[in-house]
Amino acid sequence: MDPRAGTPAQPEDLVDLDALLGAYYDRTPDLDDPAQRVTFGTSGHRGSSLDGAFNEAHIVATTAAIVEYRRAQGIDGPLYIGRDTHALSLPAWQTALEVLAAAEVDVHIDAREAYTPTPAVSRAILRHNGAGTAAGVRTTGAGGGLADGIVVTPSHNPPRDGGFKYNPPHGGPADSDATSWIAARANEILANGVGAVRRVTLEQALAAPTTARHDYLESYVAELPSVLDLEAIRAAGVRIGADPLGGAAVEYWGAIAERYDLDLTVVNPTVDPRWAFMTLDWDGKIRMDCSSPSAMASLVRQMGADAPYDVATGNDADADRHGIVTPDGGLMNPNHFLAVAISYLFSGARPGWSPQAAVGKTLVSSALIDRVAADLGRPLVEVPVGFKWFVPGLLDGSVGFGGEESAGASFLRQDGTVWTTDKDGILLALLAAEIIARTGHTPSELHGGLVERHGQSWYARVDAPATLEEKAALGALSPEQVTSTTLAGDEITARLVTAPGNDAAIGGLKVTTAHAWAAARPSGTENVYKIYAESFRSEAHLTEVQTEMRGVVSAALESVTGQ
């Protein structure tokens, strides 16, 4: 932990915007350096122009690859594009629009020339493709006119970073088949020279007949009563403090408060691409992580004695994540709020949902969710890390709620049909207020009740060093290569390299016992692997689980690499 974590950023912590934007246009990527090539992770291509990893050439190439991909897939409807408040998002948005207009792609940009949260783009794609109609969402097939989208955002990453992600017609994150093709083609275009890609000027792109204006804010805000009980929040007078953390939700919160007459205060409406108002994250960097106690320190302090709000909420830069702060519990652990949300929603709050609708969780989320789902008599769908795995279930209503341990989730509309297939931090923040309005208890109080019923747990994630060879081996393990029989004094009951919910490879290893579990996954950006672990015994037992999991992984890797 950096000694300055949780303290206000100082001038020396702020990014040089002139240098950042200058590098975007002036720096040419060195394709001999793998870090400067286009690489799509679980949330698109990310990097900094200062490192040669997010420059104009990357966006030209990636957009051109998306144009080719959508044509090959028969996607010929509008492309909805939005951007967050990062400094690199506007120039990347402009570059993308220049390429899209030259390719005569129908593009829908924000009618207010403002920022657009990820869930608003997801919702726009789904609505165009049939969400809310009797026929439902159409993602493939004859008839044409399918829409897709791009969101220019690196999510909660530091101010020096940019990000670019593609959402196909199902409205959620693209799967690896799509992203692998797009990244490979983009790197080919980079290698051949982006000068061959057709572009028009920004002025021509904005005036092009293929460029239309879409009111993302109005469309999203107007439909919120279909997924939330906003009247209950208003009638109960729940006092909400919403902090957009300088992100794309800033205008949405004010519009929600005004439209639905809520006692809602936008705690900090400032948009500053340097994020000078932030407190530093755990490692001393500025990061808009609404699940981090250090990044959320200012809001947490406001919720101390004589708190002005019944609940305070935070969102990251593209508003796909949520943070929940209560007067009695402070900033909630994301796993704790997910468990409370699931318990509330599936305990009668949504009678329009199918009785068979499942609970969706990533396999590194808390096992408290497993116990809550079992108590509710609901099927549990446990998937690998990545929100894309929830898309099919949210689309057809077979999954009522999908949530990740990293504070990202979405759930169905009140009638049991799809809301968004990407994470929605605004939705989950408002759900916290609905829970207070309809139960009379804060989410942290309700979590206490779940602990009494199902037991207390201790959860943490740590990193362990790993070579590139070891990371590759960890991602390709088989259960038979895990020879350990016990973990922290308990018999290992399962060795998983695929997810129970969909049999997809988890890219690592998870082992479970009667009282704990641990999972190891290689990092996509560093020479480490991540160990997620949880114990239902004690904090000391959690430490023991983490230590022994390193041994389990080391033994398995030694059997593969011989080292």
Coordinates of C-alpha atoms in Angstrom, one line a residue:
M1 CA 0.0 0.0 0.0
D2 CA 1.4 3.4 -1.0
P3 CA 1.8 5.7 2.0
R4 CA -0.2 8.4 0.2
A5 CA -3.2 6.1 -0.7
G6 CA -6.5 7.8 0.1
T7 CA -4.9 11.3 0.2
P8 CA -5.7 14.1 -2.3
A9 CA -3.8 14.1 -5.6
Q10 CA -0.9 16.6 -5.8
P11 CA 0.2 18.6 -8.8
E12 CA 3.0 16.2 -9.5
D13 CA 0.5 13.3 -9.7
L14 CA -1.4 14.9 -12.6
V15 CA -0.9 13.9 -16.3
D16 CA 0.5 16.4 -18.7
L17 CA -2.5 16.8 -21.1
D18 CA -0.5 18.6 -23.8
A19 CA 2.1 15.8 -23.9
L20 CA -0.6 13.1 -23.7
L21 CA -2.6 14.6 -26.6
G22 CA 0.5 15.4 -28.6
A23 CA 1.8 11.8 -28.4
Y24 CA -1.6 10.6 -29.6
Y25 CA -1.1 12.3 -32.9
D26 CA 2.7 12.4 -33.2
R27 CA 3.9 9.0 -31.9
T28 CA 4.1 6.0 -34.3
P29 CA 3.7 2.5 -32.7
D30 CA 6.7 0.2 -32.8
L31 CA 5.2 -3.0 -33.9
D32 CA 8.3 -5.0 -32.9
D33 CA 7.2 -4.2 -29.3
P34 CA 4.2 -6.5 -28.4
A35 CA 3.1 -3.8 -25.9
Q36 CA 2.5 -1.4 -28.8
R37 CA 0.3 -3.7 -30.9
V38 CA -3.5 -3.8 -30.7
T39 CA -4.5 -6.2 -28.0
F40 CA -8.1 -6.8 -26.9
G41 CA -8.5 -7.9 -23.3
T42 CA -11.8 -8.6 -21.5
S43 CA -12.7 -4.9 -22.0
G44 CA -11.2 -3.9 -25.4
H45 CA -7.9 -2.4 -26.3
R46 CA -6.3 -0.1 -23.7
G47 CA -3.0 1.8 -23.3
S48 CA -1.4 5.2 -23.2
S49 CA -0.3 7.4 -26.1
L50 CA 2.8 8.1 -24.0
D51 CA 3.8 4.5 -24.3
G52 CA 3.0 4.1 -27.9
A53 CA 0.1 1.8 -27.0
F54 CA -2.9 4.1 -27.8
N55 CA -2.2 6.4 -30.6
E56 CA -4.1 7.7 -33.7
A57 CA -2.7 4.8 -35.8
H58 CA -4.2 2.2 -33.4
I59 CA -7.6 3.8 -33.7
V60 CA -7.5 4.1 -37.4
A61 CA -6.5 0.5 -37.8
T62 CA -8.9 -0.8 -35.2
T63 CA -11.9 1.1 -36.6
A64 CA -11.1 -0.1 -40.1
A65 CA -10.9 -3.6 -38.9
I66 CA -14.3 -3.2 -37.2
V67 CA -15.7 -1.9 -40.5
E68 CA -14.5 -5.0 -42.2
Y69 CA -15.7 -7.3 -39.4
R70 CA -19.2 -6.0 -39.3
R71 CA -19.5 -6.2 -43.1
A72 CA -18.3 -9.8 -43.1
Q73 CA -20.9 -10.6 -40.4
G74 CA -23.8 -8.9 -42.4
I75 CA -24.2 -6.1 -39.8
D76 CA -25.4 -3.2 -41.9
G77 CA -27.5 -1.1 -39.4
P78 CA -26.4 1.8 -37.3
L79 CA -23.2 1.8 -35.2
Y80 CA -23.8 3.5 -31.9
I81 CA -20.7 5.2 -30.6
G82 CA -20.1 6.8 -27.2
R83 CA -17.1 8.1 -25.2
D84 CA -16.2 8.8 -21.6
T85 CA -14.3 11.7 -20.0
H86 CA -10.7 10.5 -20.4
A87 CA -8.5 13.0 -22.3
L88 CA -7.7 10.5 -25.0
S89 CA -11.4 9.5 -25.5
L90 CA -12.4 12.6 -27.5
P91 CA -9.5 12.4 -30.1
A92 CA -10.0 8.7 -30.5
W93 CA -13.8 9.2 -30.9
Q94 CA -13.0 11.8 -33.6
T95 CA -10.6 9.5 -35.4
A96 CA -13.1 6.7 -35.4
L97 CA -15.8 8.9 -36.8
E98 CA -13.6 10.0 -39.6
V99 CA -12.9 6.4 -40.6
L100 CA -16.5 5.3 -40.2
A101 CA -17.9 8.2 -42.2
A102 CA -15.4 7.5 -45.0
A103 CA -16.6 3.9 -45.1
E104 CA -20.3 5.1 -45.3
V105 CA -21.2 3.4 -42.0
D106 CA -24.4 4.8 -40.4
V107 CA -23.2 6.2 -37.1
H108 CA -25.3 7.4 -34.2
I109 CA -23.4 10.0 -32.1
D110 CA -24.6 11.7 -29.0
A111 CA -27.2 14.4 -29.8
R112 CA -25.9 16.5 -26.9
E113 CA -22.3 16.2 -27.9
A114 CA -21.7 14.9 -24.4
Y115 CA -20.3 11.8 -22.7
T116 CA -22.1 8.5 -23.0
P117 CA -22.0 5.7 -20.3
T118 CA -21.4 2.2 -21.5
P119 CA -24.9 1.0 -20.4
A120 CA -26.5 3.7 -22.5
V121 CA -24.8 2.4 -25.6
S122 CA -25.7 -1.2 -24.7
R123 CA -29.3 -0.2 -24.2
A124 CA -29.4 1.7 -27.5
I125 CA -28.1 -1.3 -29.5
L126 CA -30.6 -3.6 -27.9
R127 CA -33.5 -1.3 -28.4
H128 CA -32.7 -0.9 -32.1
N129 CA -32.4 -4.7 -32.4
G130 CA -35.8 -5.4 -30.9
A131 CA -35.6 -5.3 -27.1
G132 CA -39.0 -4.5 -25.6
T133 CA -40.8 -5.9 -28.7
A134 CA -42.8 -9.1 -28.9
A135 CA -40.2 -10.6 -31.2
G136 CA -37.4 -9.8 -28.8
V137 CA -33.8 -9.0 -29.6
R138 CA -32.5 -10.1 -33.0
T139 CA -28.7 -10.6 -33.1
T140 CA -28.3 -12.5 -36.3
G141 CA -30.3 -13.6 -39.3
A142 CA -31.8 -12.3 -42.5
G143 CA -33.5 -9.0 -42.7
G144 CA -30.6 -6.7 -42.3
G145 CA -30.5 -3.5 -40.2
L146 CA -28.7 -5.0 -37.2
A147 CA -26.9 -2.4 -35.0
D148 CA -23.7 -2.7 -33.0
G149 CA -21.5 -0.2 -31.2
I150 CA -18.2 1.2 -30.0
V151 CA -17.4 2.7 -26.6
V152 CA -14.3 4.8 -26.3
T153 CA -13.2 4.2 -22.7
P154 CA -10.5 2.6 -20.6
S155 CA -13.0 2.3 -17.8
H156 CA -11.5 3.0 -14.3
N157 CA -7.9 3.2 -15.7
P158 CA -5.7 6.2 -14.8
P159 CA -6.0 9.5 -16.7
R160 CA -3.1 8.8 -19.0
D161 CA -4.9 5.8 -20.6
G162 CA -7.3 5.4 -23.4
G163 CA -9.6 2.5 -24.3
F164 CA -11.6 1.3 -27.3
K165 CA -14.1 -1.5 -27.1
Y166 CA -16.6 -3.1 -29.5
N167 CA -20.1 -4.3 -28.7
P168 CA -21.7 -6.5 -31.4
P169 CA -25.5 -6.7 -32.0
H170 CA -26.2 -8.5 -28.7
G171 CA -25.2 -5.3 -27.0
G172 CA -22.6 -6.7 -24.6
P173 CA -18.8 -7.2 -24.7
A174 CA -17.6 -8.9 -27.9
D175 CA -16.5 -12.5 -27.5
S176 CA -12.9 -13.7 -28.1
D177 CA -13.7 -14.8 -31.7
A178 CA -14.6 -11.3 -32.6
T179 CA -11.9 -9.5 -30.7
S180 CA -9.2 -11.8 -31.9
W181 CA -10.2 -11.3 -35.5
I182 CA -10.4 -7.5 -35.0
A183 CA -7.1 -7.3 -33.2
A184 CA -5.3 -9.5 -35.8
R185 CA -6.7 -7.5 -38.7
A186 CA -5.9 -4.2 -37.0
N187 CA -2.3 -5.2 -36.6
E188 CA -2.1 -6.2 -40.2
I189 CA -3.4 -2.7 -41.2
L190 CA -0.8 -1.1 -38.9
A191 CA 2.0 -3.2 -40.5
N192 CA 0.8 -2.2 -44.0
G193 CA 0.5 1.4 -43.0
V194 CA -2.7 3.3 -41.9
G195 CA -2.2 5.8 -44.7
A196 CA -4.1 3.4 -46.9
V197 CA -7.2 3.6 -44.8
R198 CA -9.8 6.0 -46.2
R199 CA -10.7 9.0 -43.9
V200 CA -12.6 12.2 -44.2
T201 CA -12.1 15.4 -42.1
L202 CA -13.9 15.7 -38.8
E203 CA -16.1 18.5 -40.3
Q204 CA -17.1 16.2 -43.2
A205 CA -17.8 13.3 -40.8
L206 CA -20.0 15.4 -38.6
A207 CA -22.0 16.7 -41.6
A208 CA -22.1 13.3 -43.5
P209 CA -25.6 12.0 -44.3
T210 CA -24.6 8.7 -42.6
T211 CA -24.0 10.5 -39.2
A212 CA -27.1 10.8 -37.1
R213 CA -27.8 12.2 -33.6
H214 CA -29.2 9.9 -30.9
D215 CA -30.3 11.2 -27.5
Y216 CA -28.7 8.5 -25.4
L217 CA -29.5 10.3 -22.1
E218 CA -33.2 10.7 -22.8
S219 CA -33.6 7.2 -24.1
Y220 CA -31.8 5.6 -21.1
V221 CA -33.3 7.8 -18.3
A222 CA -36.9 7.5 -19.7
E223 CA -36.8 3.7 -19.5
L224 CA -35.5 3.3 -16.0
P225 CA -38.9 2.7 -14.5
S226 CA -39.0 -0.5 -16.5
V227 CA -36.2 -2.0 -14.5
L228 CA -36.4 -0.1 -11.1
D229 CA -39.0 1.0 -8.6
L230 CA -38.2 4.7 -8.7
E231 CA -41.5 5.6 -7.2
A232 CA -40.7 3.7 -4.1
I233 CA -37.4 5.6 -3.8
R234 CA -39.2 9.0 -4.2
A235 CA -42.1 8.1 -1.8
A236 CA -39.7 7.0 0.9
G237 CA -37.6 10.1 0.5
V238 CA -34.3 8.2 0.3
R239 CA -31.5 10.7 0.3
I240 CA -28.9 9.8 -2.4
G241 CA -25.5 11.2 -2.9
A242 CA -24.3 10.2 -6.4
D243 CA -20.6 10.8 -7.2
P244 CA -19.8 10.3 -10.9
L245 CA -16.1 10.5 -10.1
G246 CA -15.7 12.8 -13.0
G247 CA -17.1 10.3 -15.4
A248 CA -19.7 9.9 -18.1
A249 CA -22.6 9.6 -15.7
V250 CA -22.3 13.2 -14.6
E251 CA -25.3 14.6 -16.6
Y252 CA -27.3 11.4 -16.2
W253 CA -27.6 11.7 -12.4
G254 CA -29.0 15.2 -12.5
A255 CA -31.5 14.2 -15.2
I256 CA -32.6 11.2 -13.2
A257 CA -33.1 13.4 -10.1
E258 CA -35.1 15.9 -12.0
R259 CA -37.3 13.5 -14.0
Y260 CA -38.3 11.3 -11.1
D261 CA -38.3 14.0 -8.3
L262 CA -35.7 12.1 -6.2
D263 CA -33.8 13.5 -3.2
L264 CA -30.6 13.0 -5.1
T265 CA -27.5 15.2 -4.9
V266 CA -24.7 15.0 -7.5
V267 CA -21.9 15.1 -5.0
N268 CA -19.2 16.3 -7.4
P269 CA -20.2 17.4 -10.9
T270 CA -16.6 18.3 -11.9
V271 CA -15.2 16.9 -15.1
D272 CA -11.4 17.2 -15.2
P273 CA -9.5 14.9 -17.5
R274 CA -6.6 15.1 -15.1
W275 CA -8.9 14.0 -12.2
A276 CA -7.1 16.5 -9.9
F277 CA -9.9 16.2 -7.3
M278 CA -9.4 12.4 -6.8
T279 CA -7.7 10.8 -3.8
L280 CA -4.9 8.4 -4.8
D281 CA -5.6 4.7 -5.1
W282 CA -3.8 1.9 -3.2
D283 CA -0.6 2.2 -5.4
G284 CA -0.4 6.0 -5.3
K285 CA -2.0 6.4 -8.8
I286 CA -5.1 8.3 -9.8
R287 CA -7.6 5.6 -10.7
M288 CA -11.4 6.0 -10.8
D289 CA -12.1 2.7 -9.1
C290 CA -15.4 3.1 -7.3
S291 CA -14.8 -0.2 -5.4
S292 CA -11.5 1.0 -3.9
P293 CA -11.6 2.5 -0.4
S294 CA -8.6 4.6 -1.3
A295 CA -10.1 6.0 -4.5
M296 CA -13.4 6.6 -2.8
A297 CA -11.9 8.1 0.4
S298 CA -13.5 11.5 0.0
L299 CA -17.0 10.1 -0.4
V300 CA -16.5 7.7 2.5
R301 CA -15.4 10.5 4.8
Q302 CA -18.6 12.4 4.0
M303 CA -20.6 9.4 5.1
G304 CA -19.3 9.4 8.6
A305 CA -21.1 10.9 11.6
D306 CA -24.2 12.9 10.6
A307 CA -24.0 11.6 7.1
P308 CA -26.0 13.8 4.7
Y309 CA -27.3 10.8 2.7
D310 CA -29.0 7.5 3.4
V311 CA -26.7 6.0 0.7
A312 CA -23.9 7.4 -1.4
T313 CA -22.8 5.9 -4.7
G314 CA -19.9 6.1 -7.1
N315 CA -19.3 5.1 -10.7
D316 CA -16.2 4.8 -12.8
A317 CA -15.4 6.8 -15.9
D318 CA -17.8 5.0 -18.2
A319 CA -20.4 4.2 -15.5
D320 CA -20.3 0.4 -15.9
R321 CA -19.2 -0.2 -12.3
H322 CA -20.7 0.8 -9.0
G323 CA -19.6 1.6 -5.4
I324 CA -22.1 1.6 -2.5
V325 CA -21.4 3.6 0.7
T326 CA -23.7 3.5 3.7
P327 CA -23.6 5.4 7.0
D328 CA -23.3 2.3 9.0
G329 CA -21.0 0.2 6.9
G330 CA -18.8 2.6 4.8
L331 CA -17.8 1.4 1.4
M332 CA -19.3 -2.0 0.8
N333 CA -17.1 -4.8 -0.5
P334 CA -18.4 -5.5 -4.0
N335 CA -19.1 -9.1 -3.2
H336 CA -21.2 -8.1 -0.2
F337 CA -23.4 -5.8 -2.2
L338 CA -23.8 -8.4 -5.0
A339 CA -25.0 -10.9 -2.4
V340 CA -27.5 -8.4 -1.0
A341 CA -28.8 -7.4 -4.4
I342 CA -29.3 -11.0 -5.4
S343 CA -31.1 -11.8 -2.1
Y344 CA -33.4 -8.8 -2.5
L345 CA -34.2 -9.2 -6.2
F346 CA -34.9 -13.0 -6.0
S347 CA -36.9 -12.8 -2.8
G348 CA -40.1 -11.4 -4.3
A349 CA -39.0 -7.9 -5.5
R350 CA -39.3 -9.0 -9.2
P351 CA -42.5 -11.1 -9.5
G352 CA -42.3 -10.7 -13.3
W353 CA -39.2 -12.8 -13.5
S354 CA -39.3 -16.4 -14.4
P355 CA -39.3 -18.7 -11.4
Q356 CA -36.4 -20.6 -13.1
A357 CA -34.3 -17.4 -13.7
A358 CA -30.8 -18.2 -12.5
V359 CA -28.2 -16.2 -10.5
G360 CA -25.0 -15.5 -12.5
K361 CA -21.6 -15.0 -11.0
T362 CA -18.0 -15.2 -12.0
L363 CA -16.0 -18.0 -10.5
V364 CA -13.8 -15.6 -8.5
S365 CA -16.9 -14.0 -6.8
S366 CA -17.8 -14.8 -3.2
A367 CA -19.1 -18.2 -2.3
L368 CA -21.6 -16.3 -0.2
I369 CA -23.5 -15.8 -3.4
D370 CA -23.6 -19.6 -3.9
R371 CA -25.1 -20.0 -0.4
V372 CA -27.7 -17.2 -1.0
A373 CA -28.7 -18.8 -4.4
A374 CA -29.1 -22.2 -2.8
D375 CA -31.2 -20.8 0.0
L376 CA -33.4 -19.1 -2.6
G377 CA -33.7 -22.4 -4.5
R378 CA -32.3 -20.7 -7.6
P379 CA -29.9 -22.3 -10.1
L380 CA -26.4 -20.8 -10.0
V381 CA -24.5 -20.1 -13.3
E382 CA -20.8 -19.8 -12.5
V383 CA -18.8 -18.5 -15.4
P384 CA -15.2 -17.4 -16.2
V385 CA -14.1 -13.8 -15.6
G386 CA -15.6 -11.5 -18.1
F387 CA -19.1 -10.0 -18.4
K388 CA -19.5 -11.4 -21.9
W389 CA -20.3 -14.8 -20.4
F390 CA -23.6 -13.4 -19.0
V391 CA -24.8 -12.1 -22.4
P392 CA -26.8 -15.2 -23.6
G393 CA -28.7 -15.6 -20.3
L394 CA -29.5 -11.9 -19.9
L395 CA -30.7 -11.9 -23.5
D396 CA -33.2 -14.7 -23.2
G397 CA -34.1 -14.1 -19.5
S398 CA -32.7 -17.4 -18.2
V399 CA -30.3 -15.4 -16.0
G400 CA -32.0 -12.8 -13.9
F401 CA -28.8 -11.2 -12.5
G402 CA -25.2 -11.4 -13.6
G403 CA -22.4 -9.9 -11.5
E404 CA -18.6 -9.8 -11.2
E405 CA -16.5 -9.5 -8.1
S406 CA -15.0 -6.2 -9.6
A407 CA -18.3 -4.3 -9.0
G408 CA -19.9 -4.8 -12.4
A409 CA -23.4 -6.2 -12.8
S410 CA -26.8 -5.9 -14.6
F411 CA -30.2 -7.5 -14.2
L412 CA -33.5 -8.0 -16.1
R413 CA -36.3 -5.5 -16.4
Q414 CA -39.3 -6.0 -14.2
D415 CA -41.1 -8.0 -16.8
G416 CA -38.2 -10.4 -17.1
T417 CA -36.8 -9.2 -20.4
V418 CA -33.3 -7.8 -21.1
W419 CA -32.2 -4.4 -19.8
T420 CA -28.5 -4.3 -20.8
T421 CA -26.0 -6.9 -21.7
D422 CA -23.1 -4.9 -20.5
K423 CA -22.4 -3.8 -16.9
D424 CA -24.6 -0.9 -15.6
G425 CA -23.2 1.0 -12.6
I426 CA -26.1 3.5 -12.6
L427 CA -28.6 0.7 -12.3
L428 CA -26.9 -1.0 -9.4
A429 CA -26.4 2.3 -7.6
L430 CA -30.1 3.1 -7.8
L431 CA -30.9 -0.5 -6.8
A432 CA -29.2 0.3 -3.4
A433 CA -31.7 3.2 -2.9
E434 CA -34.6 0.9 -3.9
I435 CA -33.5 -1.7 -1.4
I436 CA -33.5 1.0 1.4
A437 CA -36.9 2.3 0.3
R438 CA -38.6 -1.1 0.2
T439 CA -36.9 -2.9 3.1
G440 CA -36.2 0.0 5.5
H441 CA -32.6 -1.3 5.9
T442 CA -29.3 -0.3 4.3
P443 CA -27.6 -2.9 2.1
S444 CA -24.8 -3.2 4.7
E445 CA -27.4 -4.0 7.4
L446 CA -28.9 -6.6 5.1
H447 CA -25.4 -8.1 4.5
G448 CA -25.1 -8.5 8.2
G449 CA -28.3 -10.6 8.1
L450 CA -26.9 -12.8 5.3
V451 CA -23.7 -13.3 7.4
E452 CA -25.8 -14.5 10.4
R453 CA -27.6 -16.9 8.2
H454 CA -24.8 -18.2 6.0
G455 CA -21.6 -17.4 7.9
Q456 CA -19.0 -14.8 7.7
S457 CA -16.3 -15.0 5.1
W458 CA -12.9 -13.3 4.4
Y459 CA -12.0 -12.6 0.8
A460 CA -8.9 -11.1 -0.8
R461 CA -6.8 -11.1 -4.0
V462 CA -3.0 -11.1 -4.1
D463 CA -0.4 -11.4 -6.8
A464 CA 2.5 -13.9 -7.2
P465 CA 5.4 -13.6 -9.6
A466 CA 5.3 -15.8 -12.8
T467 CA 7.4 -16.0 -15.9
L468 CA 5.8 -15.9 -19.4
E469 CA 6.2 -19.7 -19.6
E470 CA 4.6 -20.2 -16.3
K471 CA 1.7 -17.9 -17.1
A472 CA 1.1 -19.9 -20.4
A473 CA 1.2 -23.2 -18.5
L474 CA -1.2 -22.0 -15.8
G475 CA -3.7 -21.0 -18.5
A476 CA -3.5 -24.5 -20.0
L477 CA -3.6 -26.7 -16.9
S478 CA -5.8 -29.8 -16.8
P479 CA -7.3 -31.1 -13.5
E480 CA -5.1 -34.2 -13.6
Q481 CA -2.0 -32.0 -13.4
V482 CA -3.1 -30.8 -9.9
T483 CA -1.8 -33.4 -7.6
S484 CA -2.3 -31.6 -4.3
T485 CA -5.1 -33.3 -2.1
T486 CA -5.5 -30.7 0.6
L487 CA -5.7 -26.9 1.0
A488 CA -5.2 -25.2 4.3
G489 CA -6.1 -28.4 6.3
D490 CA -9.1 -29.4 4.3
E491 CA -9.6 -31.9 1.6
I492 CA -9.8 -30.5 -1.9
T493 CA -13.3 -31.3 -3.2
A494 CA -12.9 -29.9 -6.8
R495 CA -10.2 -28.9 -9.2
L496 CA -11.6 -26.7 -11.9
V497 CA -10.1 -25.5 -15.1
T498 CA -13.4 -24.9 -16.8
A499 CA -16.4 -23.0 -15.4
P500 CA -19.3 -25.1 -14.0
G501 CA -21.9 -22.8 -15.5
N502 CA -20.9 -23.1 -19.2
D503 CA -17.8 -25.4 -19.3
A504 CA -15.7 -22.6 -20.8
A505 CA -12.0 -22.5 -20.0
I506 CA -11.2 -20.3 -17.1
G507 CA -7.6 -19.7 -18.2
G508 CA -6.3 -20.8 -14.8
L509 CA -7.2 -23.0 -11.9
K510 CA -9.8 -23.0 -9.1
V511 CA -9.8 -25.5 -6.1
T512 CA -12.5 -25.7 -3.5
T513 CA -12.9 -27.2 -0.1
A514 CA -15.7 -27.4 2.4
H515 CA -14.7 -24.1 4.0
A516 CA -12.7 -22.2 1.4
W517 CA -11.8 -21.8 -2.2
A518 CA -8.9 -20.3 -4.2
A519 CA -8.4 -19.5 -7.8
A520 CA -5.3 -18.5 -9.8
R521 CA -5.3 -16.7 -13.1
P522 CA -2.4 -15.3 -15.1
S523 CA -2.3 -11.5 -15.5
G524 CA -2.7 -10.2 -19.1
T525 CA -0.4 -7.2 -18.5
E526 CA 2.2 -8.2 -15.9
N527 CA 4.5 -11.1 -15.1
V528 CA 2.3 -12.2 -12.2
Y529 CA -0.6 -14.5 -11.6
K530 CA -3.5 -13.4 -9.4
I531 CA -4.7 -15.5 -6.5
Y532 CA -8.3 -15.0 -5.4
A533 CA -9.3 -16.7 -2.2
E534 CA -12.1 -16.8 0.4
S535 CA -12.4 -18.5 3.7
F536 CA -15.5 -19.1 5.8
R537 CA -13.3 -19.8 8.9
S538 CA -11.1 -16.8 9.7
E539 CA -8.8 -14.1 8.3
A540 CA -5.8 -16.2 9.5
H541 CA -7.2 -19.2 7.6
L542 CA -7.6 -17.0 4.5
T543 CA -3.9 -16.2 4.7
E544 CA -3.1 -19.9 5.0
V545 CA -5.3 -20.6 1.9
Q546 CA -3.5 -18.0 -0.1
T547 CA 0.0 -19.3 0.9
E548 CA -0.9 -23.0 0.2
M549 CA -2.5 -22.0 -3.1
R550 CA 0.9 -20.8 -4.2
G551 CA 2.2 -24.2 -3.4
V552 CA -0.6 -25.9 -5.3
V553 CA 0.1 -23.8 -8.4
S554 CA 3.8 -24.2 -8.1
A555 CA 3.6 -28.0 -7.9
A556 CA 1.2 -28.1 -10.9
L557 CA 3.4 -25.8 -13.0
E558 CA 6.5 -27.9 -12.1
S559 CA 4.8 -31.0 -13.4
V560 CA 4.2 -29.1 -16.7
T561 CA 7.4 -27.0 -17.2
G562 CA 9.8 -29.3 -15.3
Q563 CA 11.1 -26.2 -13.4

